[in-house]
C-alpha cells in the first residue's frame, strides 16, 4: 500500500476538508446522496491543470495535443478538451463520431490503431482528419486504395515500433518487438519509400507510442533518439516529415508513483530535439491517462461486511464491470472512506457484486467502515468507465463533472431498458 507520506492520488483537487473528502468544493458524501452510487466524479480543474502542464511544456512550439480519448470518451470531457484547444487521437469510427458530436475539429484528429476498416477509413477521409497513423504495410495498401476510390489523398504517418522497453505492465507495453503494434524500426525506411510512391497517400509524419503508465524519463529519451535517427534516414531518401508524433503514455499516481510532470518531461525532450535540430518541427502528442486519470474518483457504497475464515470481505455496489482495471491488470487504486470513522481498522478485500472471483477493486485494504458508508476509489478517471460493460445486466454508472462548487451531470445512470434497447424478441 502507499505510504501515509505519499500524497493522496488526485490531490490537491481531491482533499480532506471539515472531516471528509471533497472534490474541489464539493463534499463527496453529498454527491453520493444526490446522484446515487456507483458514481464517477471528475474534477474539471484537475483535467485543465494536467493539460496545462503539457501546454506549458510545449509553449512557443508548433504542437498539437491530441487527447487519446480511449481513456475517457464522455462527450462533456471531449468538449472540455476541444474548448481548451486539443485535438484528438481516435482508434475507431465510433470515437471519431464522438469527437464531432462534442464539437471537436476533424482537422485536429489523428487516427491510430492496427485494425482500421475500409469503412472507417472512408468516413475519416471524408471528414477531413489530420492524419492516419498507419501500423502495417497491408494497411498502407488498403488506405491507398480507399483514398483513390473516394478521390482524396490520405495524410499518413507510419507508427514505428522503436523497440524500447517502457518498463510498465506487459499488457500496456507496446513499443517492444513481439507485440502487434507498429512497423519495425528496421523496416521503417523501406516502408516510407514505398508509401511515398503510392498516389493515394501523402506522407506527413512519423509516429510512435511505447506503452502506458510510464513513470520514468529514460524510455522517452531513448525513444526520441531512435525516432530522430530514423527521421534522418527517412529524409535522406527524399521524403519529408512535417510532424513528429511521440505518442502518449505518461503515468499517474495510483499508489505513490512519482512520474515526471509533463512540462518537466517536455523540457528534457525539447532540449534533445533542439540539440539535434528538430525543435522547430510540428510536434504531436497523444496523452490519455495523464490528462484524466487522477481527476476522477468512483464513489461506491458499502453493502455488506462479510467476515471470512481467511479473509474479510467489504462488498460494495461498484464492480469489475464499472472499474475493470484491478480484474484485468491487478491494478491498484487507492480506496478510502469519504467520511473517516474512528476505531480499529480491519483488513478487507473490497469486492463487487458480480459473480466472478476476479471481481475485486482492492485487496488487503485496512478500512474502518460500516454498511452504508461511501468509499472513494481514487485515480479512476482513465480506463474505467471507458472499459466498462453491462456484465450481469448492471447499469452503467452515472458520471458528474465538478467545477468549483458546481456539479454537472454528464451521464445519466443507465436503466435496464437502455441496456436492451437494441435487442429484439422473437415473433
Ligand atoms: N496513443 C496510442 C497509440 C495508444 O495506444 C494509447 C494507449 C495512447 C496514445 C494513450 O496512452 P496513455 O497516455 O493513456 O498512457 N487500459 C489500460 C491502458 C491501455 C492503453 C492503450 N493505449 C489501462 O487501464 O492501464
Coordinates of C-alpha atoms and ligand atoms in Angstrom, one line a residue:
X1 CA 0.0 0.0 0.0
X2 CA 1.0 3.6 -0.5
X3 CA 2.9 5.0 2.5
X4 CA 1.0 7.5 4.5
X5 CA 3.5 10.1 3.5
X6 CA 2.7 9.9 -0.2
X7 CA 0.1 12.4 -1.4
X8 CA -3.5 11.4 -1.9
X9 CA -3.9 10.5 -5.5
X10 CA -5.8 13.3 -7.1
X11 CA -4.6 16.0 -4.6
X12 CA -5.0 18.9 -4.4
X13 CA -8.3 18.7 -6.2
X14 CA -9.3 15.7 -4.1
X15 CA -8.7 16.7 -0.5
X16 CA -9.9 16.5 3.1
X17 CA -11.9 19.4 4.5
X18 CA -14.3 19.6 7.5
X19 CA -13.5 16.0 8.3
X20 CA -14.5 14.5 5.0
X21 CA -13.3 14.0 1.4
X22 CA -14.0 16.7 -1.1
X23 CA -13.5 17.0 -4.9
X24 CA -12.8 20.7 -5.5
X25 CA -15.5 22.5 -3.4
X26 CA -18.0 19.6 -3.2
X27 CA -18.3 17.0 -0.4
X28 CA -18.3 13.5 -1.8
X29 CA -20.9 12.3 0.7
X30 CA -23.3 14.9 -0.8
X31 CA -22.6 13.8 -4.3
X32 CA -23.4 10.2 -3.4
X33 CA -26.6 11.2 -1.7
X34 CA -27.7 13.3 -4.6
X35 CA -26.7 11.1 -7.5
X36 CA -26.6 7.7 -6.0
X37 CA -23.8 5.1 -6.3
X38 CA -21.8 3.9 -8.1
X39 CA -20.9 7.3 -9.3
X40 CA -17.9 8.6 -11.2
X41 CA -17.0 12.2 -10.4
X42 CA -14.3 14.2 -12.3
X43 CA -12.6 17.5 -11.3
X44 CA -12.6 19.9 -14.2
X45 CA -9.7 21.9 -12.6
X46 CA -7.6 18.7 -12.3
X47 CA -8.1 18.0 -16.0
X48 CA -7.3 21.5 -17.1
X49 CA -4.3 21.5 -14.7
X50 CA -3.0 18.3 -16.3
X51 CA -3.5 19.7 -19.7
X52 CA -1.8 23.0 -18.6
X53 CA 1.4 21.1 -17.8
X54 CA 1.6 19.9 -21.4
X55 CA 0.7 23.3 -22.8
X56 CA 3.4 24.9 -20.6
X57 CA 6.0 22.4 -21.6
X58 CA 5.2 22.9 -25.3
X59 CA 4.7 26.7 -25.2
X60 CA 6.3 28.5 -28.1
X61 CA 6.5 25.4 -30.2
X62 CA 4.3 24.2 -33.1
X63 CA 2.5 21.5 -31.3
X64 CA -0.9 19.7 -31.2
X65 CA -2.0 17.9 -28.1
X66 CA -4.3 15.1 -29.3
X67 CA -6.2 13.7 -26.3
X68 CA -6.2 9.9 -26.5
X69 CA -9.9 9.7 -25.9
X70 CA -9.9 6.0 -25.3
X71 CA -9.0 6.8 -21.7
X72 CA -12.4 8.5 -21.2
X73 CA -14.7 9.4 -24.0
X74 CA -17.6 11.1 -22.2
X75 CA -18.9 13.8 -24.6
X76 CA -18.6 16.5 -21.9
X77 CA -15.0 15.7 -21.3
X78 CA -14.2 15.8 -25.0
X79 CA -16.0 19.1 -25.2
X80 CA -13.9 20.4 -22.3
X81 CA -10.6 19.4 -24.1
X82 CA -11.9 20.7 -27.5
X83 CA -12.6 24.1 -26.0
X84 CA -9.2 24.1 -24.4
X85 CA -7.7 23.7 -27.9
X86 CA -7.0 20.0 -28.0
X87 CA -7.1 17.7 -31.0
X88 CA -7.9 14.0 -30.5
X89 CA -6.3 10.6 -31.0
X90 CA -9.1 8.2 -32.1
X91 CA -9.0 4.5 -32.7
X92 CA -12.4 3.8 -34.2
X93 CA -15.1 5.3 -36.3
X94 CA -17.2 5.5 -33.1
X95 CA -14.5 7.7 -31.4
X96 CA -14.4 10.0 -34.4
X97 CA -18.2 10.3 -34.3
X98 CA -17.9 11.2 -30.6
X99 CA -15.3 13.9 -31.3
X100 CA -17.6 15.5 -34.0
X101 CA -20.7 15.2 -31.7
X102 CA -18.7 17.0 -28.9
X103 CA -17.7 19.9 -31.2
X104 CA -14.1 18.8 -31.9
X105 CA -12.4 19.6 -35.2
X106 CA -11.8 16.9 -37.6
X107 CA -8.7 18.5 -38.9
X108 CA -7.1 18.0 -35.5
X109 CA -7.9 14.3 -35.3
X110 CA -5.3 11.6 -35.8
X111 CA -6.5 8.0 -36.3
X112 CA -4.4 5.3 -34.6
X113 CA -4.9 1.5 -34.3
X114 CA -3.9 -1.7 -36.0
X115 CA -7.3 -2.7 -37.5
X116 CA -9.0 0.2 -39.3
X117 CA -11.7 -0.9 -41.6
X118 CA -12.3 0.4 -45.1
X119 CA -15.5 2.0 -43.9
X120 CA -13.8 3.7 -41.0
X121 CA -11.0 5.0 -43.4
X122 CA -13.6 6.3 -45.9
X123 CA -15.6 8.2 -43.2
X124 CA -12.4 9.6 -41.7
X125 CA -11.1 10.7 -45.1
X126 CA -14.4 12.4 -45.9
X127 CA -14.5 14.1 -42.5
X128 CA -11.0 15.5 -43.3
X129 CA -8.9 14.2 -40.4
X130 CA -5.3 15.4 -40.0
X131 CA -3.5 12.1 -40.2
X132 CA -3.8 8.3 -40.3
X133 CA -1.2 6.6 -38.1
X134 CA -0.7 3.5 -40.2
X135 CA 0.6 0.4 -38.4
X136 CA 1.4 -2.1 -41.2
X137 CA 2.2 -2.4 -44.9
X138 CA -1.1 -4.1 -45.6
X139 CA -3.0 -1.2 -44.0
X140 CA -0.9 1.2 -46.2
X141 CA -2.2 -0.6 -49.4
X142 CA -5.8 -0.6 -48.2
X143 CA -5.7 3.1 -47.2
X144 CA -4.2 3.9 -50.6
X145 CA -7.0 2.0 -52.4
X146 CA -9.8 3.7 -50.4
X147 CA -8.3 7.1 -50.9
X148 CA -8.0 6.7 -54.7
X149 CA -11.6 5.4 -54.7
X150 CA -13.0 8.4 -52.9
X151 CA -10.7 10.8 -54.7
X152 CA -8.7 12.2 -51.7
X153 CA -5.2 11.9 -50.7
X154 CA -4.9 10.3 -47.2
X155 CA -2.4 12.1 -44.9
X156 CA -0.3 9.4 -43.3
X157 CA 2.3 8.8 -40.6
X158 CA 3.8 5.4 -40.0
X159 CA 3.8 4.2 -36.5
X160 CA 7.2 2.9 -35.9
X161 CA 8.0 0.4 -33.1
X162 CA 11.2 1.8 -31.6
X163 CA 12.0 -1.4 -29.6
X164 CA 12.3 0.5 -26.4
X165 CA 11.2 -1.0 -23.0
X166 CA 8.7 1.3 -21.4
X167 CA 9.2 -0.6 -18.1
X168 CA 5.5 -0.9 -17.5
X169 CA 2.9 -3.7 -17.2
X170 CA 3.3 -6.2 -20.0
X171 CA -0.4 -5.7 -21.1
X172 CA 0.2 -2.0 -21.6
X173 CA 3.7 -2.0 -23.1
X174 CA 3.6 -1.5 -26.8
X175 CA 7.0 -0.4 -28.0
X176 CA 8.9 -3.7 -27.9
X177 CA 9.5 -6.3 -30.6
X178 CA 7.0 -9.0 -30.4
X179 CA 3.8 -7.1 -29.9
X180 CA 1.2 -6.3 -32.6
X181 CA 1.8 -2.5 -32.8
X182 CA 3.7 -0.5 -35.4
X183 CA 6.2 -1.2 -38.1
X184 CA 9.6 -2.4 -37.0
X185 CA 12.4 0.0 -36.8
X186 CA 14.4 -2.0 -39.4
X187 CA 11.6 -1.9 -41.9
X188 CA 10.6 1.7 -41.5
X189 CA 12.8 3.4 -44.1
X190 CA 11.7 1.0 -46.9
X191 CA 8.1 1.4 -45.8
X192 CA 8.4 5.2 -46.1
X193 CA 9.9 4.9 -49.5
X194 CA 7.0 2.7 -50.6
X195 CA 4.4 5.0 -49.0
X196 CA 5.9 7.9 -50.9
X197 CA 5.2 6.1 -54.2
X198 CA 1.5 5.5 -53.5
X199 CA -0.6 8.0 -55.3
X200 CA -3.5 8.0 -52.8
X201 CA -1.2 8.9 -49.9
X202 CA 0.6 12.0 -48.7
X203 CA 3.3 11.2 -46.1
X204 CA 3.1 13.9 -43.4
X205 CA 4.8 12.5 -40.3
X206 CA 6.1 9.8 -38.1
X207 CA 4.5 8.3 -35.0
X208 CA 5.4 6.2 -32.1
X209 CA 3.9 5.1 -28.8
X210 CA 5.8 2.8 -26.4
X211 CA 3.3 2.0 -23.7
X212 CA 1.2 3.4 -20.9
X213 CA 1.7 4.3 -17.2
X214 CA 5.3 5.1 -17.9
X215 CA 6.9 6.7 -14.8
X216 CA 10.4 7.3 -15.9
X217 CA 12.0 9.7 -18.3
X218 CA 14.6 7.3 -19.7
X219 CA 12.3 5.3 -22.1
X220 CA 11.0 8.6 -23.6
X221 CA 14.6 9.9 -24.2
X222 CA 15.7 6.6 -25.7
X223 CA 12.6 6.6 -28.0
X224 CA 13.3 10.2 -29.1
X225 CA 16.9 9.3 -30.1
X226 CA 15.7 6.2 -32.0
X227 CA 13.0 8.1 -33.8
X228 CA 15.2 11.1 -34.7
X229 CA 17.8 8.6 -36.1
X230 CA 15.1 7.2 -38.3
X231 CA 13.8 10.6 -39.3
X232 CA 17.3 11.4 -40.6
X233 CA 17.5 8.1 -42.5
X234 CA 14.0 8.6 -44.0
X235 CA 14.6 12.2 -45.0
X236 CA 17.8 11.1 -46.7
X237 CA 15.7 9.3 -49.2
X238 CA 13.9 12.5 -50.1
X239 CA 10.7 12.0 -48.1
X240 CA 9.8 15.0 -45.8
X241 CA 8.2 14.5 -42.4
X242 CA 6.2 17.6 -41.4
X243 CA 5.3 16.4 -38.0
X244 CA 6.8 14.1 -35.3
X245 CA 4.4 12.3 -33.0
X246 CA 5.7 11.0 -29.7
X247 CA 2.5 9.3 -28.6
X248 CA 1.2 9.2 -25.0
X249 CA 2.0 7.0 -22.1
X250 CA 2.9 9.3 -19.2
X251 CA 1.9 7.7 -15.9
X252 CA -0.1 9.0 -12.9
X253 CA -0.1 8.5 -9.1
X254 CA -2.0 5.3 -8.2
X255 CA 0.0 4.3 -5.1
X256 CA 2.7 6.9 -4.6
X257 CA 4.3 6.7 -8.1
X258 CA 6.0 10.0 -8.9
X259 CA 6.1 10.2 -12.7
X260 CA 7.7 13.3 -14.2
X261 CA 5.4 16.3 -14.7
X262 CA 4.5 16.8 -18.3
X263 CA 6.3 20.2 -18.5
X264 CA 9.5 18.8 -17.0
X265 CA 9.4 15.8 -19.3
X266 CA 9.0 18.1 -22.3
X267 CA 11.8 20.4 -21.2
X268 CA 14.1 17.4 -21.4
X269 CA 12.7 16.1 -24.7
X270 CA 12.8 19.6 -26.3
X271 CA 16.4 20.0 -25.2
X272 CA 17.2 16.8 -27.1
X273 CA 15.1 17.9 -30.2
X274 CA 16.8 21.3 -30.2
X275 CA 20.3 19.8 -29.9
X276 CA 19.6 17.6 -32.9
X277 CA 18.0 20.3 -34.9
X278 CA 14.4 19.2 -34.8
X279 CA 13.0 21.6 -32.2
X280 CA 11.0 23.6 -34.8
X281 CA 9.2 20.6 -36.3
X282 CA 5.4 20.4 -35.7
X283 CA 5.1 18.1 -32.7
X284 CA 2.1 15.9 -32.0
X285 CA 1.4 14.1 -28.7
X286 CA -1.3 11.6 -27.7
X287 CA -1.7 11.7 -23.9
X288 CA -4.7 9.9 -22.4
X289 CA -4.3 8.7 -18.8
X290 CA -2.2 11.6 -17.6
X291 CA -5.0 14.1 -18.6
X292 CA -7.9 12.5 -16.8
X293 CA -6.7 9.6 -14.6
X294 CA -6.1 11.5 -11.3
X295 CA -9.0 13.8 -12.0
X296 CA -11.6 11.1 -11.4
X297 CA -12.9 9.1 -8.5
X298 CA -15.5 6.4 -8.2
X299 CA -18.0 6.6 -5.3
X300 CA -19.3 3.3 -4.1
X301 CA -21.5 2.3 -1.1
X302 CA -20.6 -0.5 1.3
X303 CA -23.4 -3.0 1.0
X304 CA -22.2 -5.7 3.4
X305 CA -19.3 -6.6 5.6
X306 CA -18.6 -10.4 5.4
X307 CA -16.1 -11.9 7.7
X308 CA -14.4 -15.0 6.4
X309 CA -12.1 -17.6 7.8
X310 CA -9.0 -16.5 5.9
X311 CA -10.2 -13.1 4.6
X312 CA -12.8 -10.4 5.4
X313 CA -14.8 -9.0 2.5
X314 CA -16.1 -5.5 2.1
X315 CA -18.9 -5.9 -0.5
X316 CA -19.6 -2.6 -2.4
X317 CA -22.0 -1.6 -5.1
X318 CA -19.4 -0.9 -7.8
X319 CA -17.9 -3.9 -9.6
X320 CA -15.5 -5.1 -12.3
X321 CA -18.0 -4.0 -14.9
X322 CA -17.7 -0.4 -13.7
X323 CA -14.0 -0.5 -12.9
X324 CA -12.2 -3.3 -14.7
X325 CA -8.6 -2.4 -14.1
X326 CA -8.0 -4.4 -11.0
X327 CA -9.5 -7.6 -12.6
X328 CA -7.7 -7.0 -15.9
X329 CA -4.2 -5.9 -14.7
X330 CA -4.2 -6.5 -11.0
X331 CA -4.1 -2.7 -10.9
X332 CA -4.0 -0.8 -7.6
X333 CA -6.4 2.0 -6.9
X334 CA -6.3 3.8 -3.5
X335 CA -9.5 3.3 -1.6
X336 CA -10.7 5.3 1.4
X337 CA -14.0 6.2 3.2
X338 CA -15.3 9.6 2.2
X339 CA -16.2 10.2 5.9
X340 CA -13.4 8.6 8.0
X341 CA -14.6 6.8 11.2
X342 CA -12.6 6.4 14.3
X343 CA -11.9 2.9 15.5
X344 CA -9.7 0.0 14.7
X345 CA -9.2 -0.8 11.0
X346 CA -10.0 -4.3 9.7
X347 CA -8.2 -5.7 6.6
X348 CA -10.7 -6.4 3.8
X349 CA -10.8 -7.4 0.2
X350 CA -13.0 -4.8 -1.4
X351 CA -15.2 -6.7 -3.9
X352 CA -18.2 -6.1 -6.1
X353 CA -21.5 -8.0 -6.6
X354 CA -20.5 -9.6 -9.9
X355 CA -20.4 -13.4 -9.9
X356 CA -16.7 -13.8 -10.5
X357 CA -13.8 -14.3 -8.1
X358 CA -11.9 -11.8 -10.3
X359 CA -14.4 -9.1 -9.3
X360 CA -12.4 -7.2 -6.8
X361 CA -11.5 -3.5 -6.5
X362 CA -8.8 -3.7 -3.9
X363 CA -7.1 -6.4 -1.9
X364 CA -5.9 -6.3 1.7
X365 CA -7.1 -2.8 2.5
X366 CA -7.2 -1.5 6.0
X367 CA -10.5 0.2 6.5
X368 CA -12.7 1.3 9.4
X369 CA -16.2 1.0 7.7
X370 CA -19.8 0.0 8.2
X371 CA -22.5 -1.0 5.8
X372 CA -23.9 2.2 4.3
X373 CA -20.6 4.1 4.3
X374 CA -19.4 5.5 1.0
X375 CA -15.9 4.8 -0.3
X376 CA -13.9 6.7 -2.9
X377 CA -11.9 4.6 -5.3
X378 CA -9.2 7.0 -6.5
X379 CA -7.4 7.6 -9.8
X380 CA -10.4 6.3 -11.8
X381 CA -10.7 9.0 -14.4
X382 CA -9.0 6.9 -17.1
X383 CA -9.8 3.5 -18.5
X384 CA -12.6 2.8 -16.1
X385 CA -16.0 3.9 -17.4
X386 CA -14.4 3.7 -20.9
X387 CA -13.6 0.0 -20.4
X388 CA -16.8 -0.7 -18.5
X389 CA -19.5 -3.2 -19.6
X390 CA -23.0 -4.3 -18.7
X391 CA -21.9 -7.7 -17.4
X392 CA -24.5 -9.2 -15.1
X393 CA -27.0 -6.7 -16.6
X394 CA -25.6 -4.0 -14.4
X395 CA -26.5 -0.5 -15.4
X396 CA -23.6 1.8 -16.4
X397 CA -23.0 4.3 -13.6
X398 CA -23.8 8.0 -13.7
X399 CA -21.0 10.5 -14.2
X400 CA -20.6 14.1 -12.9
X401 CA -18.2 16.8 -13.6
X402 CA -17.3 19.0 -10.6
X403 CA -16.4 22.6 -11.3
X404 CA -15.7 24.5 -8.0
X405 CA -18.9 24.3 -6.1
X406 CA -20.9 23.3 -9.2
X407 CA -21.8 19.8 -10.3
X408 CA -22.8 18.9 -13.8
X409 CA -24.4 15.6 -14.5
X410 CA -22.6 14.4 -17.7
X411 CA -24.0 10.9 -17.9
X412 CA -27.3 9.7 -16.6
X413 CA -27.4 6.4 -14.8
X414 CA -28.5 3.7 -17.3
X415 CA -31.7 1.8 -16.9
X416 CA -32.4 -1.9 -17.8
X417 CA -34.5 -0.6 -20.7
X418 CA -31.5 1.4 -22.0
X419 CA -29.5 -1.8 -21.9
X420 CA -31.8 -3.9 -24.0
X421 CA -33.0 -1.2 -26.4
X422 CA -31.2 -2.9 -29.4
X423 CA -32.4 -6.4 -28.6
X424 CA -35.3 -8.0 -30.4
X425 CA -37.7 -10.6 -29.1
X426 CA -38.7 -13.5 -31.3
X427 CA -42.0 -13.2 -33.1
Ligands
LIG1 N1 -1.6 6.5 -28.3 C1 -1.8 5.2 -28.6 C2 -1.5 4.8 -29.9 C3 -2.2 4.3 -27.6 O1 -2.4 3.1 -27.9 C4 -2.5 4.8 -26.3 C5 -3.0 3.9 -25.3 C6 -2.3 6.2 -26.1 C7 -1.9 7.0 -27.1 C8 -2.6 6.8 -24.7 O2 -1.8 6.3 -23.7 P1 -1.8 6.9 -22.3 O3 -1.3 8.4 -22.3 O4 -3.2 6.9 -21.8 O5 -1.0 6.1 -21.5 N2 -6.4 0.1 -20.5 C9 -5.0 0.2 -20.0 C10 -4.2 1.2 -20.8 C11 -4.2 0.9 -22.3 C12 -3.5 2.0 -23.1 C13 -3.8 1.7 -24.6 N3 -3.2 2.7 -25.4 C14 -5.0 0.6 -18.5 O6 -6.1 0.7 -17.9 O7 -4.0 0.7 -17.9

